[in-house]
PDB file of C-alpha atoms in Angstrom:
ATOM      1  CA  UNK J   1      54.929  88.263  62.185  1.00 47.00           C
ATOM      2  CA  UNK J   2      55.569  85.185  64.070  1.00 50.00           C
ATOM      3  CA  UNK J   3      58.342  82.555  62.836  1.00 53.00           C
ATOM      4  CA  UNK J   4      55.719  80.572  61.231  1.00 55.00           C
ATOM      5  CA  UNK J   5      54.239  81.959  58.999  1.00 61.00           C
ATOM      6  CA  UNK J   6      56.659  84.707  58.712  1.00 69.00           C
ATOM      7  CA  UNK J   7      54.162  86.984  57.422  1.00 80.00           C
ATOM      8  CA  UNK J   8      51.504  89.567  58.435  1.00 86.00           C
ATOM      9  CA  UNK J   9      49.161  89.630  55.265  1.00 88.00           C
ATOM     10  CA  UNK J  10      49.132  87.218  52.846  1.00 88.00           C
ATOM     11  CA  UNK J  11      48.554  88.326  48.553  1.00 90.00           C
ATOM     12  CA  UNK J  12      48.337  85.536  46.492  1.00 91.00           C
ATOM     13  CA  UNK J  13      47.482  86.164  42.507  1.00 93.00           C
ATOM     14  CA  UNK J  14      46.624  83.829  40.119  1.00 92.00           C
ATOM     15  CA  UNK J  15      47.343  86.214  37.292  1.00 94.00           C
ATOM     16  CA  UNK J  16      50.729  87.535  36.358  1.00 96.00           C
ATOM     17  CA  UNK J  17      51.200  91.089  37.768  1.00 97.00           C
ATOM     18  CA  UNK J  18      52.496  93.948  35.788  1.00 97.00           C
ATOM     19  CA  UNK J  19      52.782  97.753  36.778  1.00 98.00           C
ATOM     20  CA  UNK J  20      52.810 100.124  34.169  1.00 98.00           C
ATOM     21  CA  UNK J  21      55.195 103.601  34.140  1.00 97.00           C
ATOM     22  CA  UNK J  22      53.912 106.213  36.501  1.00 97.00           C
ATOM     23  CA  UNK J  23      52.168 103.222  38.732  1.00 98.00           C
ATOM     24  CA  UNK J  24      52.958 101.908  42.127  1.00 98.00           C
ATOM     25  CA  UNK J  25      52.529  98.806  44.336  1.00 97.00           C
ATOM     26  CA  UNK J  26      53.030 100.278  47.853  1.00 97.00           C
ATOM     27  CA  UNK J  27      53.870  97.395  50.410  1.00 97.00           C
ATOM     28  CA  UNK J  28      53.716  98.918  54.165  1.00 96.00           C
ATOM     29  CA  UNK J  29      54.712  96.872  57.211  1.00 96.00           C
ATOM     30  CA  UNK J  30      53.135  97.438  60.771  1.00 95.00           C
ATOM     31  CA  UNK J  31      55.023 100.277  62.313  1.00 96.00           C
ATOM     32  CA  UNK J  32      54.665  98.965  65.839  1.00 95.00           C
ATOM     33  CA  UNK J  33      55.069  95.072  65.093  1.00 93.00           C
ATOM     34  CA  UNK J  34      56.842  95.113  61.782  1.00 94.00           C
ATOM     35  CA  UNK J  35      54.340  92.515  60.871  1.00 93.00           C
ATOM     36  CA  UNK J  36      54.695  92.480  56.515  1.00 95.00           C
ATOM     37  CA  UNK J  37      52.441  91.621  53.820  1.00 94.00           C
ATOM     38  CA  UNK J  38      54.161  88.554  51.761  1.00 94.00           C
ATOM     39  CA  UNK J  39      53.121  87.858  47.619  1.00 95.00           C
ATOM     40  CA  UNK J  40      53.083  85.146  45.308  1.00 94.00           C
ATOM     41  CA  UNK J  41      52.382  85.016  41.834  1.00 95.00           C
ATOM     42  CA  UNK J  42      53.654  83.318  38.527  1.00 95.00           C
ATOM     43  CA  UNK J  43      55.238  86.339  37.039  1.00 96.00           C
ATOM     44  CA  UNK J  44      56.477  89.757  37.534  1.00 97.00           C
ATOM     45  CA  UNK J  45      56.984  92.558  35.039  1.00 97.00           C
ATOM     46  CA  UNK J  46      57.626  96.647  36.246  1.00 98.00           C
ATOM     47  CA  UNK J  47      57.667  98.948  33.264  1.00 97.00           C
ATOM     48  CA  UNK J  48      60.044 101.844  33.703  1.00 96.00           C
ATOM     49  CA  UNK J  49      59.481 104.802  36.252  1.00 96.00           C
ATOM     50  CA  UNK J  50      56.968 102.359  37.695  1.00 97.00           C
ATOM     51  CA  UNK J  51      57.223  99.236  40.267  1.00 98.00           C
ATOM     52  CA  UNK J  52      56.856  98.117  43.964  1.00 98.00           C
ATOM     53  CA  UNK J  53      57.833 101.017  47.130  1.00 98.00           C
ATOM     54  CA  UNK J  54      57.920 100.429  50.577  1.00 98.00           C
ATOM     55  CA  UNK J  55      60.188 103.362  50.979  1.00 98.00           C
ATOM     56  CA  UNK J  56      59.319 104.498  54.790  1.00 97.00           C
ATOM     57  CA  UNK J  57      57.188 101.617  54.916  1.00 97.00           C
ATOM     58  CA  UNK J  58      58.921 100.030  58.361  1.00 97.00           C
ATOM     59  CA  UNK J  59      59.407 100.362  61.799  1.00 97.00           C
ATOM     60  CA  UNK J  60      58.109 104.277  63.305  1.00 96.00           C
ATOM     61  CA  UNK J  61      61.464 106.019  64.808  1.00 94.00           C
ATOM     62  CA  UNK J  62      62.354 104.608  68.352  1.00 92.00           C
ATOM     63  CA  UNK J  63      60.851 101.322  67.516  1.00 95.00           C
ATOM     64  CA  UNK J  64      62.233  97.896  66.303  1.00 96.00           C
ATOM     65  CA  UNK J  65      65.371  95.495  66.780  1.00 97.00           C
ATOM     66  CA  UNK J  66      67.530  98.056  65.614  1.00 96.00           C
ATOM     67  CA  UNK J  67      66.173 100.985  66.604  1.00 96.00           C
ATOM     68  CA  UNK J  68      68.615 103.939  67.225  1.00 93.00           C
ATOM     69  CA  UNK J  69      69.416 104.989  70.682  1.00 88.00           C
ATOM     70  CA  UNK J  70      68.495 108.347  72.123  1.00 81.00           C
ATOM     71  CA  UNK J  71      70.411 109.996  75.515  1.00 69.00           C
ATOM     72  CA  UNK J  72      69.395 112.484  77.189  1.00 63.00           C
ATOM     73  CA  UNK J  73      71.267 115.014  75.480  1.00 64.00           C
ATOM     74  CA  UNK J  74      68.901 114.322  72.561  1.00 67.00           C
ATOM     75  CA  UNK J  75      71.408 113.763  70.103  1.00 81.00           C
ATOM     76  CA  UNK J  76      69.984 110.075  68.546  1.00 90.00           C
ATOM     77  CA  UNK J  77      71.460 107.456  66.378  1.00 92.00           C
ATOM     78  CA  UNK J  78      70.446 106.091  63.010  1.00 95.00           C
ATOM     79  CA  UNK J  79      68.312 102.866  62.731  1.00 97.00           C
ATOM     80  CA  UNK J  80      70.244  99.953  62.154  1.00 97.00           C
ATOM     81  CA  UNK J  81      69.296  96.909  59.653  1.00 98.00           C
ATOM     82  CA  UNK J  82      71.717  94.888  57.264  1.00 97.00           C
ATOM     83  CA  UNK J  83      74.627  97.186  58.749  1.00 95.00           C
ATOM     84  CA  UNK J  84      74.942  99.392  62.391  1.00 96.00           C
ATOM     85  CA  UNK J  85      73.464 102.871  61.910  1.00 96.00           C
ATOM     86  CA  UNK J  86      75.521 105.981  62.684  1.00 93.00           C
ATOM     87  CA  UNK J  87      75.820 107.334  65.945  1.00 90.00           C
ATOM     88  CA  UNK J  88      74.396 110.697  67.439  1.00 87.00           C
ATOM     89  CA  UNK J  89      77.041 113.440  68.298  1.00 79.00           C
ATOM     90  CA  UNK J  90      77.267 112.391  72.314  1.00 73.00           C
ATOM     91  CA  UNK J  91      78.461 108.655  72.585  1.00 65.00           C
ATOM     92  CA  UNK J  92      75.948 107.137  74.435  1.00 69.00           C
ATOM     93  CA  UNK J  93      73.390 107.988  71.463  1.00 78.00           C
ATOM     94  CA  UNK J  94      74.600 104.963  69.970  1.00 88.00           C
ATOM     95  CA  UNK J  95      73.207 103.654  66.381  1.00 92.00           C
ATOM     96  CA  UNK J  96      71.246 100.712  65.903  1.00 94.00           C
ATOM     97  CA  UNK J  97      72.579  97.373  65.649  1.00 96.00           C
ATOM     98  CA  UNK J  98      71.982  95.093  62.447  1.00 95.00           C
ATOM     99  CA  UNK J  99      69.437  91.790  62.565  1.00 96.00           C
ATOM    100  CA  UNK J 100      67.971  89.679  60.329  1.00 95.00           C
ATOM    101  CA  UNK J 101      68.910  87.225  58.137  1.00 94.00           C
ATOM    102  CA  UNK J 102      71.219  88.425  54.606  1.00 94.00           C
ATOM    103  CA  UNK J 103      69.725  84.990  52.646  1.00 94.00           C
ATOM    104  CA  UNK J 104      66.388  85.545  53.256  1.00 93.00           C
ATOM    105  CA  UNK J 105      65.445  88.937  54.746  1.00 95.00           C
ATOM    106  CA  UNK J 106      61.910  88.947  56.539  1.00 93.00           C
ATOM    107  CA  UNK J 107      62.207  91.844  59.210  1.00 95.00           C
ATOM    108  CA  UNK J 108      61.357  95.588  57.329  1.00 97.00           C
ATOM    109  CA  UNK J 109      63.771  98.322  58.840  1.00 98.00           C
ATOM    110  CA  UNK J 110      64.116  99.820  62.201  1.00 98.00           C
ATOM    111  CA  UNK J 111      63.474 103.422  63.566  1.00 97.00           C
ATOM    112  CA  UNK J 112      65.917 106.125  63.500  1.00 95.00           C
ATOM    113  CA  UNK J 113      66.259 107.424  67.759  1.00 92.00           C
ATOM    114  CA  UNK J 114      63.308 109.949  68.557  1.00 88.00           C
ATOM    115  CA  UNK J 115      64.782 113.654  69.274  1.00 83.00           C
ATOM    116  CA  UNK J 116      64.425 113.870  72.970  1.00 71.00           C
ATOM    117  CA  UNK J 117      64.368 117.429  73.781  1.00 69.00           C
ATOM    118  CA  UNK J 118      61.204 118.568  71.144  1.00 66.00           C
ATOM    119  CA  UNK J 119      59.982 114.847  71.242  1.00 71.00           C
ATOM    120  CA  UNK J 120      60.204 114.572  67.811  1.00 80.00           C
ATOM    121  CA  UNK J 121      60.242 111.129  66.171  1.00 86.00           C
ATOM    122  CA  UNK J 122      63.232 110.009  64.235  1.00 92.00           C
ATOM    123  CA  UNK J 123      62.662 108.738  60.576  1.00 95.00           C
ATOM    124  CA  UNK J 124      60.783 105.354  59.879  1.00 97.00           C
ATOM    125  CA  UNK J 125      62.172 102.668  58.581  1.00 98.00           C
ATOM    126  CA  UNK J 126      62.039 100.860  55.073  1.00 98.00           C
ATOM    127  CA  UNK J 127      59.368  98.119  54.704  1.00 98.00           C
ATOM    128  CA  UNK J 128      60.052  94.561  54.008  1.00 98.00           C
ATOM    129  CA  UNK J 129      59.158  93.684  50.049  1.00 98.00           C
ATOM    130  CA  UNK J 130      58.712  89.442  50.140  1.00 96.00           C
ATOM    131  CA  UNK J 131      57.646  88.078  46.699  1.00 96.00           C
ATOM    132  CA  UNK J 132      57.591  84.393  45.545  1.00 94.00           C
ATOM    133  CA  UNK J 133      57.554  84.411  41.845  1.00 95.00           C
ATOM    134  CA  UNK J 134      56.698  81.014  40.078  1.00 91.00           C
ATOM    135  CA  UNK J 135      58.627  82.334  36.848  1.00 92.00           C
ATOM    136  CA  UNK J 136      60.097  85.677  35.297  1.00 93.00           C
ATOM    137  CA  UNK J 137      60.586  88.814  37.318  1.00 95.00           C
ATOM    138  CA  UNK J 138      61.453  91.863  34.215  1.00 96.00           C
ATOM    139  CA  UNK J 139      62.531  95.044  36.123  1.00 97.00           C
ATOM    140  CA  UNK J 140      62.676  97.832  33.968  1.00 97.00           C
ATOM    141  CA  UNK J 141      61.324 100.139  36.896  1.00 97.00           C
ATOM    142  CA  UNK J 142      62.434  99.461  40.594  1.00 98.00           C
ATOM    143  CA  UNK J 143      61.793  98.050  43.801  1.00 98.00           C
ATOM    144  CA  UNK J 144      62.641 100.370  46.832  1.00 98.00           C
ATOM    145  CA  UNK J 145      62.466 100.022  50.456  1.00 98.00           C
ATOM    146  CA  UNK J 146      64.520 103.087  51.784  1.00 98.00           C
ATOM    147  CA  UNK J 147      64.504 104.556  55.024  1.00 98.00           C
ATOM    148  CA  UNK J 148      62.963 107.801  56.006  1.00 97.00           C
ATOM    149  CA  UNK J 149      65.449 110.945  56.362  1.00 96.00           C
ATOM    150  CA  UNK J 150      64.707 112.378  59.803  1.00 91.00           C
ATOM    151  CA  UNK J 151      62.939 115.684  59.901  1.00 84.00           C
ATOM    152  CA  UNK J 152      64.304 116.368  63.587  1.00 84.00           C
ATOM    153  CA  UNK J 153      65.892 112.687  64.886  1.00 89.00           C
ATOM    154  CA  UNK J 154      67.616 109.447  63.785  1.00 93.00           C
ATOM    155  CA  UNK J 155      67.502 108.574  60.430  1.00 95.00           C
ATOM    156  CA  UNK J 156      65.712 105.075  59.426  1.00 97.00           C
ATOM    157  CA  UNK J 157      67.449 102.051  58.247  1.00 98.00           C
ATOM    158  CA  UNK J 158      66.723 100.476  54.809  1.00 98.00           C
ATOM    159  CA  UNK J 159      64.317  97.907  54.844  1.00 98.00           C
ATOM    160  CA  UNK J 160      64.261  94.189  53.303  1.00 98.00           C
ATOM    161  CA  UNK J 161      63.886  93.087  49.671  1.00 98.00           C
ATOM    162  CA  UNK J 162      63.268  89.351  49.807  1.00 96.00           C
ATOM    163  CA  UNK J 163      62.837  88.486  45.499  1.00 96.00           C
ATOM    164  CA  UNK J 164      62.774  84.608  44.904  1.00 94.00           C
ATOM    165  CA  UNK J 165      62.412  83.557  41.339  1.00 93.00           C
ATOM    166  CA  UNK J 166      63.298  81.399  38.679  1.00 91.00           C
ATOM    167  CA  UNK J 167      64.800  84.347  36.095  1.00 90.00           C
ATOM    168  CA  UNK J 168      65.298  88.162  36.463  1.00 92.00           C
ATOM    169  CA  UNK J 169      65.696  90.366  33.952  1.00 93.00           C
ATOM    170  CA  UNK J 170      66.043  93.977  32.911  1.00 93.00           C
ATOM    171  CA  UNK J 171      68.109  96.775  31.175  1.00 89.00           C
ATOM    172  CA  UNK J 172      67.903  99.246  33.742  1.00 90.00           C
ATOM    173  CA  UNK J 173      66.109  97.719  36.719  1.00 95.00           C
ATOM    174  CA  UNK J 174      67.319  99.255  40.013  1.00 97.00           C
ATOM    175  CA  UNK J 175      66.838  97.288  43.554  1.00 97.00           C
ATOM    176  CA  UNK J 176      67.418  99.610  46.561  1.00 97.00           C
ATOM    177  CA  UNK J 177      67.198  99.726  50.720  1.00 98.00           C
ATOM    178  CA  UNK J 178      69.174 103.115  51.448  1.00 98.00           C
ATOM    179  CA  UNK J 179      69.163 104.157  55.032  1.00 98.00           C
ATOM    180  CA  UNK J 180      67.696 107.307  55.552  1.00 97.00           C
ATOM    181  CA  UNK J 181      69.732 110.583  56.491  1.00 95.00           C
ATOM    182  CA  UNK J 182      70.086 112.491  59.966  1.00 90.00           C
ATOM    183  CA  UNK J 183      68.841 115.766  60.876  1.00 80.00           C
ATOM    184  CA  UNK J 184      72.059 117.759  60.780  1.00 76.00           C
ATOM    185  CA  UNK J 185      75.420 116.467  61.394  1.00 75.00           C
ATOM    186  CA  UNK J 186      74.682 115.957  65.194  1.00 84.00           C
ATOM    187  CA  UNK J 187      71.820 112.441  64.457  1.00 91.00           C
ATOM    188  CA  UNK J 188      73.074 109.512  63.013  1.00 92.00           C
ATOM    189  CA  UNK J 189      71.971 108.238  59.623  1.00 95.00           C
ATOM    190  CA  UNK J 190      70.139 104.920  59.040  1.00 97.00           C
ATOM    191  CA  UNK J 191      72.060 102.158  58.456  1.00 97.00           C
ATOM    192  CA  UNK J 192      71.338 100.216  54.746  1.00 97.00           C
ATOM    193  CA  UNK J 193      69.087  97.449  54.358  1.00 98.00           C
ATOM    194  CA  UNK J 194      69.223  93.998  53.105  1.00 98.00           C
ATOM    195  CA  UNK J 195      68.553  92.842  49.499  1.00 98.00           C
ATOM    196  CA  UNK J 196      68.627  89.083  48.524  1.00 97.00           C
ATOM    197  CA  UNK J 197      68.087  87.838  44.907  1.00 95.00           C
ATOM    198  CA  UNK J 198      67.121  83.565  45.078  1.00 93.00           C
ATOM    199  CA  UNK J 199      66.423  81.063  42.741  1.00 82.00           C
ATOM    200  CA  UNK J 200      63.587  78.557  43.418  1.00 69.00           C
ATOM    201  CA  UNK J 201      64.017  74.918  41.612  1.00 64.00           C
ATOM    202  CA  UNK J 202      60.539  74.122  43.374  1.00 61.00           C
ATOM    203  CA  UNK J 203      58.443  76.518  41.106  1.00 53.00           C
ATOM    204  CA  UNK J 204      58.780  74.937  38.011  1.00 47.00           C
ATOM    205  CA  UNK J 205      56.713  71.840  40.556  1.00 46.00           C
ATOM    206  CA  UNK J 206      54.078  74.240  41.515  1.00 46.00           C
ATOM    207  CA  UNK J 207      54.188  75.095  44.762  1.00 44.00           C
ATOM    208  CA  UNK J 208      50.992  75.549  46.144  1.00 45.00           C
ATOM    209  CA  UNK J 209      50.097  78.837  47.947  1.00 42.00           C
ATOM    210  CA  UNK J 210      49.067  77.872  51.829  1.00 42.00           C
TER     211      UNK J 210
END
């Protein structure tokens, strides 16, 4: 996941993908590295109650740039992402701060703060979704990189959603990177994730995959 390329796995299709209902493409980063798996292809169509998740696909709890802060009270914070994630009931269990870039997300989401006293993990964050499409994304379905909801810690922040394109479409498509909630009112939440939606002149010139 190093600056260049700014990928971990590379899936490159000549074809035009399409998922049909009840039918997923599951995208998972590296829990300890957040290194992400980054597509291309010339078009993208997700029928309805189908589509793309990387929901708890990110950083394990306690881990990443934003992971949420644990004291030694054991009352952890929320992982933080595309906003700060909530604080633990004692102050010092501070949230996790937000990272990344909003134009062009290419981090998945941080770690809710592990639960101290039972050494429980907190929730795992939501993978990173990166797609290059030449042509026409159609979401009918969705695309979802939520955070994990903490059995016994820290929520998880949202993840990324990274879509660039040259026309989306779709009646009732849905595009989502919830944080994930604390255990009980004394963890923090996850904070949300980042979504970004671009338009590529270059595809209609054919941008060859590297």
């Amino acid at each position: 996941n190093a600056s260049v390329p700014d990928y971990g796995a590379w899936l490159g299709v000549t074809g035009d993908v399409s998922v049909a209902a009840n039918s997923w493409i599951y995208l998972i980063s590296n829990p300890t590295n957040g290194g992400s798996p980054f597509g291309r292809m010339p078009n993208l169509f997700l029928a309805a109650n189908g589509g793309i998740s990387a929901v708890r696909g990110g950083w394990y709890g306690g881990l990443g740039p934003g992971k949420g802060l644990t004291d030694m009270g054991g009352r952890p914070g929320g992982g933080g992402y595309g906003g700060y994630g909530a604080a633990g009931q004692i102050s010092t269990s501070t949230g996790g701060v937000y990272y990344g870039s909003a134009a062009a997300p290419a981090d998945p989401g941080s770690g809710g703060g592990d639960y101290s006293v039972s050494y429980s993990r907190g929730g795992r964050g939501g993978g990173l979704v990166k797609l290059d499409v030449t042509n026409a994304v159609l979401v009918e379905g969705s695309i979802t990189a939520n955070g994990e909801s903490a059995a016994n810690g820290g929520g998880g922040s949202g993840g990324g959603i990274d879509l660039t394109c040259r026309t989306i479409s779709g009646a009732n498509g849905i595009l989502c990177a919830i944080g994930g909630a604390g255990d009980t009112s004394y963890f923090g939440g996850g904070g949300g994730g980042r979504i970004a939606v671009n338009y590529n002149p270059a595809a209609q010139a054919g941008v060859p995959m590297p």
